[in-house]
PDB file of C-alpha atoms in Angstrom:
ATOM      1  CA  MET Q1010     -14.614 -15.328  51.564  1.00  0.00           C
ATOM      2  CA  GLU Q1011     -13.643 -12.046  53.156  1.00  0.00           C
ATOM      3  CA  LEU Q1012     -15.248  -9.037  51.434  1.00  0.00           C
ATOM      4  CA  ASN Q1013     -12.276  -6.715  51.396  1.00  0.00           C
ATOM      5  CA  LYS Q1014     -11.682  -4.024  48.734  1.00  0.00           C
ATOM      6  CA  GLU Q1015      -9.648  -6.327  46.464  1.00  0.00           C
ATOM      7  CA  THR Q1016     -12.429  -8.956  46.585  1.00  0.00           C
ATOM      8  CA  VAL Q1017     -15.119  -6.453  45.795  1.00  0.00           C
ATOM      9  CA  LYS Q1018     -12.999  -5.110  42.862  1.00  0.00           C
ATOM     10  CA  LYS Q1019     -12.684  -8.614  41.452  1.00  0.00           C
ATOM     11  CA  LEU Q1020     -16.364  -9.328  41.828  1.00  0.00           C
ATOM     12  CA  ARG Q1021     -17.324  -6.062  40.164  1.00  0.00           C
ATOM     13  CA  GLY Q1022     -14.970  -6.976  37.200  1.00  0.00           C
ATOM     14  CA  LEU Q1023     -16.413 -10.399  36.996  1.00  0.00           C
ATOM     15  CA  ILE Q1024     -20.119  -9.111  37.057  1.00  0.00           C
ATOM     16  CA  LEU Q1025     -19.153  -6.511  34.346  1.00  0.00           C
ATOM     17  CA  PHE Q1026     -17.502  -9.209  32.249  1.00  0.00           C
ATOM     18  CA  THR Q1027     -20.556 -11.471  32.565  1.00  0.00           C
ATOM     19  CA  ILE Q1028     -22.972  -8.611  31.455  1.00  0.00           C
ATOM     20  CA  VAL Q1029     -20.706  -7.776  28.423  1.00  0.00           C
ATOM     21  CA  VAL Q1030     -20.741 -11.418  27.422  1.00  0.00           C
ATOM     22  CA  LEU Q1031     -24.530 -11.772  27.764  1.00  0.00           C
ATOM     23  CA  VAL Q1032     -25.119  -8.560  25.817  1.00  0.00           C
ATOM     24  CA  ALA Q1033     -22.720  -9.725  23.073  1.00  0.00           C
ATOM     25  CA  GLY Q1034     -24.366 -13.181  22.956  1.00  0.00           C
ATOM     26  CA  PHE Q1035     -27.860 -11.802  22.529  1.00  0.00           C
ATOM     27  CA  ASN Q1036     -26.867  -9.065  20.023  1.00  0.00           C
ATOM     28  CA  TYR Q1037     -24.052 -10.947  18.071  1.00  0.00           C
ATOM     29  CA  ARG Q1038     -25.521 -10.189  14.675  1.00  0.00           C
ATOM     30  CA  GLY Q1039     -25.486  -6.454  15.276  1.00  0.00           C
ATOM     31  CA  ILE Q1040     -22.002  -6.591  16.753  1.00  0.00           C
ATOM     32  CA  LEU Q1041     -20.687  -8.593  13.703  1.00  0.00           C
ATOM     33  CA  ALA Q1042     -22.350  -6.129  11.418  1.00  0.00           C
ATOM     34  CA  LEU Q1043     -20.739  -3.240  13.268  1.00  0.00           C
ATOM     35  CA  VAL Q1044     -17.341  -4.996  13.178  1.00  0.00           C
ATOM     36  CA  GLY Q1045     -17.800  -5.655   9.492  1.00  0.00           C
ATOM     37  CA  ARG Q1046     -18.719  -1.963   8.890  1.00  0.00           C
ATOM     38  CA  GLY Q1047     -15.717  -0.788  10.887  1.00  0.00           C
ATOM     39  CA  PHE Q1048     -13.350  -3.029   8.898  1.00  0.00           C
ATOM     40  CA  GLN Q1049     -14.876  -1.748   5.658  1.00  0.00           C
ATOM     41  CA  MET Q1050     -14.145   1.808   6.781  1.00  0.00           C
ATOM     42  CA  ALA Q1051     -10.641   1.031   7.956  1.00  0.00           C
ATOM     43  CA  PHE Q1052      -9.735  -1.150   5.008  1.00  0.00           C
ATOM     44  CA  PRO Q1053      -8.128   1.641   2.871  1.00  0.00           C
ATOM     45  CA  PHE Q1054      -5.927   2.536   5.717  1.00  0.00           C
ATOM     46  CA  LEU Q1055      -5.012  -1.081   6.457  1.00  0.00           C
ATOM     47  CA  LEU Q1056      -4.167  -1.456   2.788  1.00  0.00           C
ATOM     48  CA  GLY Q1057      -2.193   1.720   2.827  1.00  0.00           C
ATOM     49  CA  ALA Q1058      -0.184   0.392   5.927  1.00  0.00           C
ATOM     50  CA  ALA Q1059       0.469  -2.966   3.968  1.00  0.00           C
ATOM     51  CA  ILE Q1060       1.656  -1.006   0.840  1.00  0.00           C
ATOM     52  CA  ALA Q1061       3.901   1.186   2.960  1.00  0.00           C
ATOM     53  CA  PHE Q1062       5.372  -1.906   4.587  1.00  0.00           C
ATOM     54  CA  VAL Q1063       6.257  -3.423   1.247  1.00  0.00           C
ATOM     55  CA  LEU Q1064       7.622  -0.228  -0.224  1.00  0.00           C
ATOM     56  CA  ASN Q1065       9.677   0.439   2.871  1.00  0.00           C
ATOM     57  CA  VAL Q1066      11.893  -2.603   2.205  1.00  0.00           C
ATOM     58  CA  PRO Q1067      13.492  -1.135  -0.945  1.00  0.00           C
ATOM     59  CA  MET Q1068      13.122   2.391   0.249  1.00  0.00           C
ATOM     60  CA  ARG Q1069      15.191   1.676   3.359  1.00  0.00           C
ATOM     61  CA  ARG Q1070      18.066   0.353   1.233  1.00  0.00           C
ATOM     62  CA  ILE Q1071      17.858   3.308  -1.131  1.00  0.00           C
ATOM     63  CA  GLU Q1072      17.973   5.663   1.835  1.00  0.00           C
ATOM     64  CA  LYS Q1073      21.154   4.024   3.141  1.00  0.00           C
ATOM     65  CA  LEU Q1074      22.702   4.401  -0.333  1.00  0.00           C
ATOM     66  CA  LEU Q1075      21.821   8.167  -0.417  1.00  0.00           C
ATOM     67  CA  SER Q1076      22.723   8.779   3.202  1.00  0.00           C
ATOM     68  CA  GLY Q1077      26.344   9.625   2.149  1.00  0.00           C
ATOM     69  CA  HIS Q1078      25.358  11.883  -0.715  1.00  0.00           C
ATOM     70  CA  MET Q1079      22.300  13.687   0.457  1.00  0.00           C
ATOM     71  CA  ARG Q1080      21.054  14.914   3.877  1.00  0.00           C
ATOM     72  CA  GLY Q1081      18.366  17.147   5.127  1.00  0.00           C
ATOM     73  CA  ARG Q1082      14.530  17.157   4.488  1.00  0.00           C
ATOM     74  CA  PHE Q1083      14.905  16.277   0.838  1.00  0.00           C
ATOM     75  CA  ALA Q1084      16.484  12.882   1.372  1.00  0.00           C
ATOM     76  CA  ARG Q1085      13.223  11.110   2.411  1.00  0.00           C
ATOM     77  CA  PRO Q1086      11.082  12.454  -0.570  1.00  0.00           C
ATOM     78  CA  VAL Q1087      13.914  11.640  -3.054  1.00  0.00           C
ATOM     79  CA  SER Q1088      14.127   8.071  -1.596  1.00  0.00           C
ATOM     80  CA  LEU Q1089      10.351   7.582  -1.946  1.00  0.00           C
ATOM     81  CA  VAL Q1090      10.304   8.895  -5.549  1.00  0.00           C
ATOM     82  CA  LEU Q1091      13.194   6.570  -6.413  1.00  0.00           C
ATOM     83  CA  THR Q1092      11.484   3.659  -4.838  1.00  0.00           C
ATOM     84  CA  LEU Q1093       8.332   4.365  -6.788  1.00  0.00           C
ATOM     85  CA  ILE Q1094      10.357   4.681  -9.970  1.00  0.00           C
ATOM     86  CA  PHE Q1095      12.125   1.321  -9.150  1.00  0.00           C
ATOM     87  CA  VAL Q1096       8.840  -0.476  -8.575  1.00  0.00           C
ATOM     88  CA  LEU Q1097       7.126   0.910 -11.663  1.00  0.00           C
ATOM     89  CA  GLY Q1098      10.155   0.319 -13.818  1.00  0.00           C
ATOM     90  CA  ILE Q1099      10.059  -3.393 -12.809  1.00  0.00           C
ATOM     91  CA  LEU Q1100       6.368  -3.561 -13.702  1.00  0.00           C
ATOM     92  CA  ALA Q1101       6.897  -1.635 -16.949  1.00  0.00           C
ATOM     93  CA  VAL Q1102       9.810  -3.982 -18.022  1.00  0.00           C
ATOM     94  CA  VAL Q1103       7.752  -7.042 -17.179  1.00  0.00           C
ATOM     95  CA  ILE Q1104       4.708  -5.708 -19.166  1.00  0.00           C
ATOM     96  CA  PHE Q1105       6.644  -4.599 -22.198  1.00  0.00           C
ATOM     97  CA  VAL Q1106       8.690  -7.840 -22.233  1.00  0.00           C
ATOM     98  CA  VAL Q1107       5.812 -10.241 -21.518  1.00  0.00           C
ATOM     99  CA  ALA Q1108       3.083  -8.469 -23.550  1.00  0.00           C
ATOM    100  CA  PRO Q1109       4.491  -9.360 -26.997  1.00  0.00           C
ATOM    101  CA  GLN Q1110       5.171 -12.902 -25.780  1.00  0.00           C
ATOM    102  CA  LEU Q1111       1.581 -13.171 -24.371  1.00  0.00           C
ATOM    103  CA  VAL Q1112       0.153 -11.985 -27.814  1.00  0.00           C
ATOM    104  CA  ASP Q1113       2.289 -14.591 -29.562  1.00  0.00           C
ATOM    105  CA  THR Q1114       1.109 -17.210 -27.125  1.00  0.00           C
ATOM    106  CA  ILE Q1115      -2.629 -16.371 -27.686  1.00  0.00           C
ATOM    107  CA  MET Q1116      -2.138 -16.442 -31.421  1.00  0.00           C
ATOM    108  CA  GLY Q1117      -0.251 -19.767 -31.113  1.00  0.00           C
ATOM    109  CA  LEU Q1118      -3.088 -21.193 -29.042  1.00  0.00           C
ATOM    110  CA  GLN Q1119      -5.672 -20.185 -31.555  1.00  0.00           C
ATOM    111  CA  GLN Q1120      -3.694 -22.252 -34.118  1.00  0.00           C
ATOM    112  CA  ASN Q1121      -3.037 -25.192 -31.693  1.00  0.00           C
ATOM    113  CA  VAL Q1122      -6.502 -25.534 -30.181  1.00  0.00           C
ATOM    114  CA  PRO Q1123      -8.202 -26.644 -33.439  1.00  0.00           C
ATOM    115  CA  ASP Q1124      -5.493 -29.187 -34.106  1.00  0.00           C
ATOM    116  CA  PHE Q1125      -5.779 -30.422 -30.440  1.00  0.00           C
ATOM    117  CA  LEU Q1126      -9.595 -30.696 -30.707  1.00  0.00           C
ATOM    118  CA  ALA Q1127      -9.203 -32.497 -34.089  1.00  0.00           C
ATOM    119  CA  GLY Q1128      -6.869 -34.997 -32.428  1.00  0.00           C
ATOM    120  CA  VAL Q1129      -9.422 -35.511 -29.593  1.00  0.00           C
ATOM    121  CA  GLN Q1130     -12.087 -36.028 -32.182  1.00  0.00           C
ATOM    122  CA  ARG Q1131     -10.010 -38.680 -34.033  1.00  0.00           C
ATOM    123  CA  GLU Q1132      -9.299 -40.537 -30.798  1.00  0.00           C
ATOM    124  CA  ALA Q1133     -13.025 -40.383 -29.795  1.00  0.00           C
ATOM    125  CA  GLU Q1134     -13.977 -41.798 -33.298  1.00  0.00           C
ATOM    126  CA  SER Q1135     -11.377 -44.547 -32.979  1.00  0.00           C
ATOM    127  CA  LEU Q1136     -12.645 -45.355 -29.461  1.00  0.00           C
ATOM    128  CA  PHE Q1137     -16.286 -45.568 -30.651  1.00  0.00           C
ATOM    129  CA  ALA Q1138     -15.229 -47.787 -33.645  1.00  0.00           C
ATOM    130  CA  ARG Q1139     -13.481 -50.197 -31.073  1.00  0.00           C
ATOM    131  CA  TYR Q1140     -16.460 -50.121 -28.647  1.00  0.00           C
ATOM    132  CA  PRO Q1141     -19.671 -49.744 -30.601  1.00  0.00           C
ATOM    133  CA  GLU Q1142     -21.729 -50.333 -27.305  1.00  0.00           C
ATOM    134  CA  ILE Q1143     -20.773 -46.816 -26.232  1.00  0.00           C
ATOM    135  CA  VAL Q1144     -22.504 -45.435 -29.331  1.00  0.00           C
ATOM    136  CA  SER Q1145     -25.553 -47.504 -28.573  1.00  0.00           C
ATOM    137  CA  GLN Q1146     -25.649 -46.204 -24.993  1.00  0.00           C
ATOM    138  CA  ILE Q1147     -25.292 -42.622 -26.133  1.00  0.00           C
ATOM    139  CA  GLY Q1148     -28.057 -43.174 -28.704  1.00  0.00           C
ATOM    140  CA  SER Q1149     -30.407 -44.382 -25.980  1.00  0.00           C
ATOM    141  CA  ILE Q1150     -30.160 -41.179 -24.191  1.00  0.00           C
ATOM    142  CA  HIS Q1151     -33.344 -39.065 -24.827  1.00  0.00           C
ATOM    143  CA  VAL Q1152     -33.204 -35.277 -24.446  1.00  0.00           C
ATOM    144  CA  ASP Q1153     -36.336 -33.136 -24.649  1.00  0.00           C
ATOM    145  CA  TRP Q1154     -34.845 -30.361 -26.668  1.00  0.00           C
ATOM    146  CA  GLU Q1155     -38.134 -28.354 -26.696  1.00  0.00           C
ATOM    147  CA  ALA Q1156     -38.189 -28.187 -22.888  1.00  0.00           C
ATOM    148  CA  VAL Q1157     -34.551 -27.379 -22.819  1.00  0.00           C
ATOM    149  CA  PHE Q1158     -35.117 -24.489 -25.198  1.00  0.00           C
ATOM    150  CA  LYS Q1159     -38.164 -23.185 -23.216  1.00  0.00           C
ATOM    151  CA  ASP Q1160     -36.180 -23.308 -19.894  1.00  0.00           C
ATOM    152  CA  GLY Q1161     -33.287 -21.457 -21.499  1.00  0.00           C
ATOM    153  CA  LEU Q1162     -35.676 -18.829 -22.989  1.00  0.00           C
ATOM    154  CA  ASN Q1163     -37.272 -18.338 -19.528  1.00  0.00           C
ATOM    155  CA  PHE Q1164     -33.887 -18.031 -17.925  1.00  0.00           C
ATOM    156  CA  LEU Q1165     -32.893 -15.428 -20.458  1.00  0.00           C
ATOM    157  CA  LYS Q1166     -36.068 -13.424 -19.939  1.00  0.00           C
ATOM    158  CA  ALA Q1167     -35.648 -13.549 -16.157  1.00  0.00           C
ATOM    159  CA  GLY Q1168     -31.948 -12.537 -16.318  1.00  0.00           C
ATOM    160  CA  ALA Q1169     -32.273  -9.754 -18.913  1.00  0.00           C
ATOM    161  CA  GLY Q1170     -33.777  -7.434 -16.390  1.00  0.00           C
ATOM    162  CA  SER Q1171     -30.805  -7.805 -14.051  1.00  0.00           C
ATOM    163  CA  VAL Q1172     -28.142  -7.131 -16.732  1.00  0.00           C
ATOM    164  CA  LEU Q1173     -28.336  -3.282 -16.343  1.00  0.00           C
ATOM    165  CA  THR Q1174     -28.307  -3.565 -12.474  1.00  0.00           C
ATOM    166  CA  SER Q1175     -25.264  -5.813 -12.697  1.00  0.00           C
ATOM    167  CA  ALA Q1176     -23.512  -3.399 -15.055  1.00  0.00           C
ATOM    168  CA  VAL Q1177     -24.223  -0.513 -12.745  1.00  0.00           C
ATOM    169  CA  SER Q1178     -23.039  -2.440  -9.719  1.00  0.00           C
ATOM    170  CA  ALA Q1179     -19.898  -3.425 -11.556  1.00  0.00           C
ATOM    171  CA  ALA Q1180     -19.116   0.165 -12.490  1.00  0.00           C
ATOM    172  CA  VAL Q1181     -19.728   1.309  -8.929  1.00  0.00           C
ATOM    173  CA  SER Q1182     -17.390  -1.495  -7.627  1.00  0.00           C
ATOM    174  CA  ILE Q1183     -14.705  -0.456 -10.094  1.00  0.00           C
ATOM    175  CA  VAL Q1184     -14.936   3.263  -9.033  1.00  0.00           C
ATOM    176  CA  SER Q1185     -14.911   2.225  -5.456  1.00  0.00           C
ATOM    177  CA  GLY Q1186     -11.930  -0.020  -5.932  1.00  0.00           C
ATOM    178  CA  PHE Q1187      -9.945   2.880  -7.510  1.00  0.00           C
ATOM    179  CA  THR Q1188     -11.019   5.282  -4.750  1.00  0.00           C
ATOM    180  CA  THR Q1189      -9.889   2.757  -2.063  1.00  0.00           C
ATOM    181  CA  PHE Q1190      -6.576   2.233  -3.718  1.00  0.00           C
ATOM    182  CA  GLY Q1191      -6.009   5.928  -4.197  1.00  0.00           C
ATOM    183  CA  ILE Q1192      -6.711   6.603  -0.502  1.00  0.00           C
ATOM    184  CA  ALA Q1193      -4.433   3.636   0.466  1.00  0.00           C
ATOM    185  CA  LEU Q1194      -1.629   4.835  -1.746  1.00  0.00           C
ATOM    186  CA  ILE Q1195      -1.796   8.436  -0.387  1.00  0.00           C
ATOM    187  CA  PHE Q1196      -1.888   7.058   3.284  1.00  0.00           C
ATOM    188  CA  SER Q1197       1.117   4.758   2.482  1.00  0.00           C
ATOM    189  CA  PHE Q1198       3.102   7.835   1.214  1.00  0.00           C
ATOM    190  CA  TYR Q1199       2.180   9.687   4.387  1.00  0.00           C
ATOM    191  CA  ILE Q1200       3.441   6.749   6.570  1.00  0.00           C
ATOM    192  CA  LEU Q1201       6.732   6.433   4.615  1.00  0.00           C
ATOM    193  CA  LEU Q1202       7.411  10.168   4.775  1.00  0.00           C
ATOM    194  CA  GLN Q1203       6.622  10.381   8.529  1.00  0.00           C
ATOM    195  CA  LYS Q1204       7.639   6.944   9.798  1.00  0.00           C
ATOM    196  CA  GLU Q1205       9.951   8.063  12.556  1.00  0.00           C
ATOM    197  CA  THR Q1206       7.458  10.575  13.735  1.00  0.00           C
ATOM    198  CA  LEU Q1207       4.613   8.053  13.699  1.00  0.00           C
ATOM    199  CA  SER Q1208       6.899   5.512  15.543  1.00  0.00           C
ATOM    200  CA  ARG Q1209       7.504   8.069  18.302  1.00  0.00           C
ATOM    201  CA  GLN Q1210       3.886   8.985  18.652  1.00  0.00           C
ATOM    202  CA  ILE Q1211       2.788   5.295  18.859  1.00  0.00           C
ATOM    203  CA  THR Q1212       5.531   4.667  21.431  1.00  0.00           C
ATOM    204  CA  LYS Q1213       4.289   7.568  23.552  1.00  0.00           C
ATOM    205  CA  LEU Q1214       0.659   6.421  23.242  1.00  0.00           C
ATOM    206  CA  LEU Q1215       1.486   2.997  24.392  1.00  0.00           C
ATOM    207  CA  LEU Q1216       3.517   4.263  27.310  1.00  0.00           C
ATOM    208  CA  ALA Q1217       0.711   6.682  28.292  1.00  0.00           C
ATOM    209  CA  TYR Q1218      -2.027   4.019  28.385  1.00  0.00           C
ATOM    210  CA  LEU Q1219      -0.175   0.836  29.260  1.00  0.00           C
ATOM    211  CA  PRO Q1220       2.288  -0.260  31.992  1.00  0.00           C
ATOM    212  CA  PRO Q1221       5.844   0.156  30.932  1.00  0.00           C
ATOM    213  CA  LYS Q1222       6.574  -3.603  30.839  1.00  0.00           C
ATOM    214  CA  ALA Q1223       3.525  -4.275  28.565  1.00  0.00           C
ATOM    215  CA  ALA Q1224       4.387  -1.401  26.292  1.00  0.00           C
ATOM    216  CA  ALA Q1225       7.982  -2.596  25.923  1.00  0.00           C
ATOM    217  CA  SER Q1226       6.754  -6.143  25.138  1.00  0.00           C
ATOM    218  CA  ILE Q1227       4.425  -4.900  22.367  1.00  0.00           C
ATOM    219  CA  LEU Q1228       7.116  -2.659  20.907  1.00  0.00           C
ATOM    220  CA  SER Q1229       9.583  -5.603  21.008  1.00  0.00           C
ATOM    221  CA  VAL Q1230       7.119  -7.859  19.244  1.00  0.00           C
ATOM    222  CA  ALA Q1231       6.331  -5.252  16.618  1.00  0.00           C
ATOM    223  CA  SER Q1232       9.968  -4.695  15.884  1.00  0.00           C
ATOM    224  CA  LEU Q1233      10.692  -8.465  15.666  1.00  0.00           C
ATOM    225  CA  THR Q1234       7.688  -8.870  13.347  1.00  0.00           C
ATOM    226  CA  GLU Q1235       8.799  -6.044  11.075  1.00  0.00           C
ATOM    227  CA  ARG Q1236      12.264  -7.532  10.764  1.00  0.00           C
ATOM    228  CA  THR Q1237      10.970 -10.996  10.192  1.00  0.00           C
ATOM    229  CA  PHE Q1238       8.563 -10.066   7.488  1.00  0.00           C
ATOM    230  CA  SER Q1239      11.070  -7.613   5.873  1.00  0.00           C
ATOM    231  CA  ASN Q1240      13.589 -10.421   5.571  1.00  0.00           C
ATOM    232  CA  PHE Q1241      11.009 -12.875   4.379  1.00  0.00           C
ATOM    233  CA  LEU Q1242       9.781 -10.549   1.643  1.00  0.00           C
ATOM    234  CA  THR Q1243      13.389  -9.885   0.510  1.00  0.00           C
ATOM    235  CA  GLY Q1244      14.146 -13.599   0.470  1.00  0.00           C
ATOM    236  CA  GLN Q1245      10.897 -14.328  -1.483  1.00  0.00           C
ATOM    237  CA  CYS Q1246      11.806 -11.715  -4.190  1.00  0.00           C
ATOM    238  CA  VAL Q1247      15.324 -12.970  -4.534  1.00  0.00           C
ATOM    239  CA  GLU Q1248      14.115 -16.526  -4.713  1.00  0.00           C
ATOM    240  CA  ALA Q1249      11.508 -15.580  -7.368  1.00  0.00           C
ATOM    241  CA  VAL Q1250      14.118 -13.864  -9.533  1.00  0.00           C
ATOM    242  CA  ILE Q1251      16.531 -16.833  -9.293  1.00  0.00           C
ATOM    243  CA  LEU Q1252      13.799 -19.362 -10.108  1.00  0.00           C
ATOM    244  CA  GLY Q1253      12.320 -17.359 -13.002  1.00  0.00           C
ATOM    245  CA  THR Q1254      15.743 -16.929 -14.571  1.00  0.00           C
ATOM    246  CA  MET Q1255      16.669 -20.615 -14.074  1.00  0.00           C
ATOM    247  CA  PHE Q1256      13.470 -21.556 -15.925  1.00  0.00           C
ATOM    248  CA  PHE Q1257      13.905 -19.027 -18.761  1.00  0.00           C
ATOM    249  CA  VAL Q1258      17.499 -20.066 -19.354  1.00  0.00           C
ATOM    250  CA  THR Q1259      16.822 -23.785 -19.158  1.00  0.00           C
ATOM    251  CA  LEU Q1260      13.751 -23.743 -21.405  1.00  0.00           C
ATOM    252  CA  THR Q1261      15.662 -21.572 -23.883  1.00  0.00           C
ATOM    253  CA  ILE Q1262      18.601 -23.988 -24.038  1.00  0.00           C
ATOM    254  CA  MET Q1263      16.153 -26.909 -24.486  1.00  0.00           C
ATOM    255  CA  ARG Q1264      14.446 -24.949 -27.266  1.00  0.00           C
ATOM    256  CA  MET Q1265      11.058 -25.390 -25.677  1.00  0.00           C
ATOM    257  CA  PRO Q1266       8.232 -22.882 -26.426  1.00  0.00           C
ATOM    258  CA  TYR Q1267       6.942 -20.081 -24.125  1.00  0.00           C
ATOM    259  CA  ALA Q1268      10.279 -19.901 -22.272  1.00  0.00           C
ATOM    260  CA  LEU Q1269      10.011 -16.167 -21.460  1.00  0.00           C
ATOM    261  CA  LEU Q1270       6.351 -16.236 -20.577  1.00  0.00           C
ATOM    262  CA  ILE Q1271       6.766 -19.237 -18.300  1.00  0.00           C
ATOM    263  CA  GLY Q1272       9.916 -17.836 -16.638  1.00  0.00           C
ATOM    264  CA  VAL Q1273       8.157 -14.614 -15.719  1.00  0.00           C
ATOM    265  CA  LEU Q1274       4.993 -16.407 -14.672  1.00  0.00           C
ATOM    266  CA  ILE Q1275       6.810 -18.715 -12.329  1.00  0.00           C
ATOM    267  CA  ALA Q1276       8.830 -15.804 -10.919  1.00  0.00           C
ATOM    268  CA  PHE Q1277       5.599 -13.935 -10.026  1.00  0.00           C
ATOM    269  CA  THR Q1278       3.780 -17.006  -8.718  1.00  0.00           C
ATOM    270  CA  ALA Q1279       6.911 -17.936  -6.647  1.00  0.00           C
ATOM    271  CA  LEU Q1280       6.140 -14.914  -4.461  1.00  0.00           C
ATOM    272  CA  ILE Q1281       3.252 -17.022  -3.127  1.00  0.00           C
ATOM    273  CA  PRO Q1282       4.702 -19.142  -0.322  1.00  0.00           C
ATOM    274  CA  ILE Q1283       4.696 -22.969  -0.699  1.00  0.00           C
ATOM    275  CA  PHE Q1284       2.219 -23.393  -3.569  1.00  0.00           C
ATOM    276  CA  GLY Q1285       3.056 -20.494  -5.787  1.00  0.00           C
ATOM    277  CA  ALA Q1286       5.516 -22.079  -8.093  1.00  0.00           C
ATOM    278  CA  PHE Q1287       3.230 -25.058  -8.643  1.00  0.00           C
ATOM    279  CA  ILE Q1288       0.530 -22.628  -9.854  1.00  0.00           C
ATOM    280  CA  GLY Q1289       2.962 -21.478 -12.512  1.00  0.00           C
ATOM    281  CA  CYS Q1290       3.894 -25.175 -13.274  1.00  0.00           C
ATOM    282  CA  ALA Q1291       0.195 -25.939 -13.894  1.00  0.00           C
ATOM    283  CA  VAL Q1292      -0.226 -23.059 -16.328  1.00  0.00           C
ATOM    284  CA  GLY Q1293       3.118 -24.053 -18.003  1.00  0.00           C
ATOM    285  CA  ILE Q1294       1.935 -27.692 -18.347  1.00  0.00           C
ATOM    286  CA  PHE Q1295      -1.300 -26.420 -20.030  1.00  0.00           C
ATOM    287  CA  LEU Q1296       0.672 -24.240 -22.457  1.00  0.00           C
ATOM    288  CA  MET Q1297       3.007 -27.191 -23.330  1.00  0.00           C
ATOM    289  CA  LEU Q1298       0.021 -29.540 -23.657  1.00  0.00           C
ATOM    290  CA  MET Q1299      -1.292 -27.379 -26.472  1.00  0.00           C
ATOM    291  CA  VAL Q1300       2.001 -28.040 -28.288  1.00  0.00           C
ATOM    292  CA  SER Q1301       2.469 -31.738 -27.558  1.00  0.00           C
ATOM    293  CA  PRO Q1302       2.014 -34.150 -24.615  1.00  0.00           C
ATOM    294  CA  VAL Q1303       5.684 -34.898 -24.818  1.00  0.00           C
ATOM    295  CA  SER Q1304       6.579 -31.287 -24.251  1.00  0.00           C
ATOM    296  CA  ALA Q1305       4.244 -31.192 -21.244  1.00  0.00           C
ATOM    297  CA  ILE Q1306       5.977 -34.282 -19.753  1.00  0.00           C
ATOM    298  CA  THR Q1307       9.410 -32.807 -20.431  1.00  0.00           C
ATOM    299  CA  PHE Q1308       8.469 -29.529 -18.810  1.00  0.00           C
ATOM    300  CA  THR Q1309       7.046 -31.287 -15.711  1.00  0.00           C
ATOM    301  CA  ILE Q1310      10.306 -33.294 -15.299  1.00  0.00           C
ATOM    302  CA  THR Q1311      12.359 -30.095 -15.838  1.00  0.00           C
ATOM    303  CA  PHE Q1312      10.168 -28.270 -13.184  1.00  0.00           C
ATOM    304  CA  LEU Q1313      10.761 -30.919 -10.624  1.00  0.00           C
ATOM    305  CA  ILE Q1314      14.599 -30.994 -11.264  1.00  0.00           C
ATOM    306  CA  LEU Q1315      14.945 -27.162 -11.107  1.00  0.00           C
ATOM    307  CA  GLN Q1316      12.786 -26.981  -7.898  1.00  0.00           C
ATOM    308  CA  GLN Q1317      15.120 -29.421  -6.317  1.00  0.00           C
ATOM    309  CA  ILE Q1318      18.258 -27.606  -7.430  1.00  0.00           C
ATOM    310  CA  GLU Q1319      16.793 -24.246  -6.259  1.00  0.00           C
ATOM    311  CA  ALA Q1320      15.946 -25.753  -2.851  1.00  0.00           C
ATOM    312  CA  ILE Q1321      19.599 -26.852  -2.222  1.00  0.00           C
TER     313      ILE Q1321
END
């Protein structure tokens, strides 16, 4: 192999890469800890970027609507304020509409659970009457209740000392969570108010440190990703509203209980791709089961039919 300048450059790069890999292999714990610490420090800003991305979807449409009526430096702040009012308004409507229904549901469950447990008790007594060998098997089981009581007492003594520490840790976690969310929210506002300026600065940064072809490829992929996820988010929201409305109207027509609560619940869980609506279905089946098994079966069939109709 001829040792020209190009070969020496490649060998130098290979040696440097080998040294980096060896150092990383022997100190991977410290590197992972450093990466975790860096991610923890950057998390509020990453969360802020995610919030800005979500808020930018309705904000962009509001800006287009205001473009013919308002121009200048006040258009962007007004669009941001209207976007926040829109999002908070949706949350407020959902809370004020669902909260009374949720209270009624909890009160209804308090009345239905004893009846449900009584029915289970009657079925168990009937089962034991038909199969007395089950009773004899249960009666043969010996439990040392004194040992169980002592073990439970020792567990409570050992855990009592950590209750205060756990409470303090929980309080610190709550304060830290609010602080992180506050920083993320402020950072998202900054991104939304200065998105064109930030876009130009990022473009200049890429062009300054990367070849023009690589910088153009990165910008193209970023633009395609933004359009794809914006369209996906818009589609998911529209689908969730349609699905929740379909369930509310159908369950109301069928005079089934918890129509509003299940409709809103399925609308929110439908935002989760693939499995979201089935999570709402599981909760709905549980609520219907507290009323009667027939209602649970009817709701399950209705869910499957509406899912097929919505997928058409």
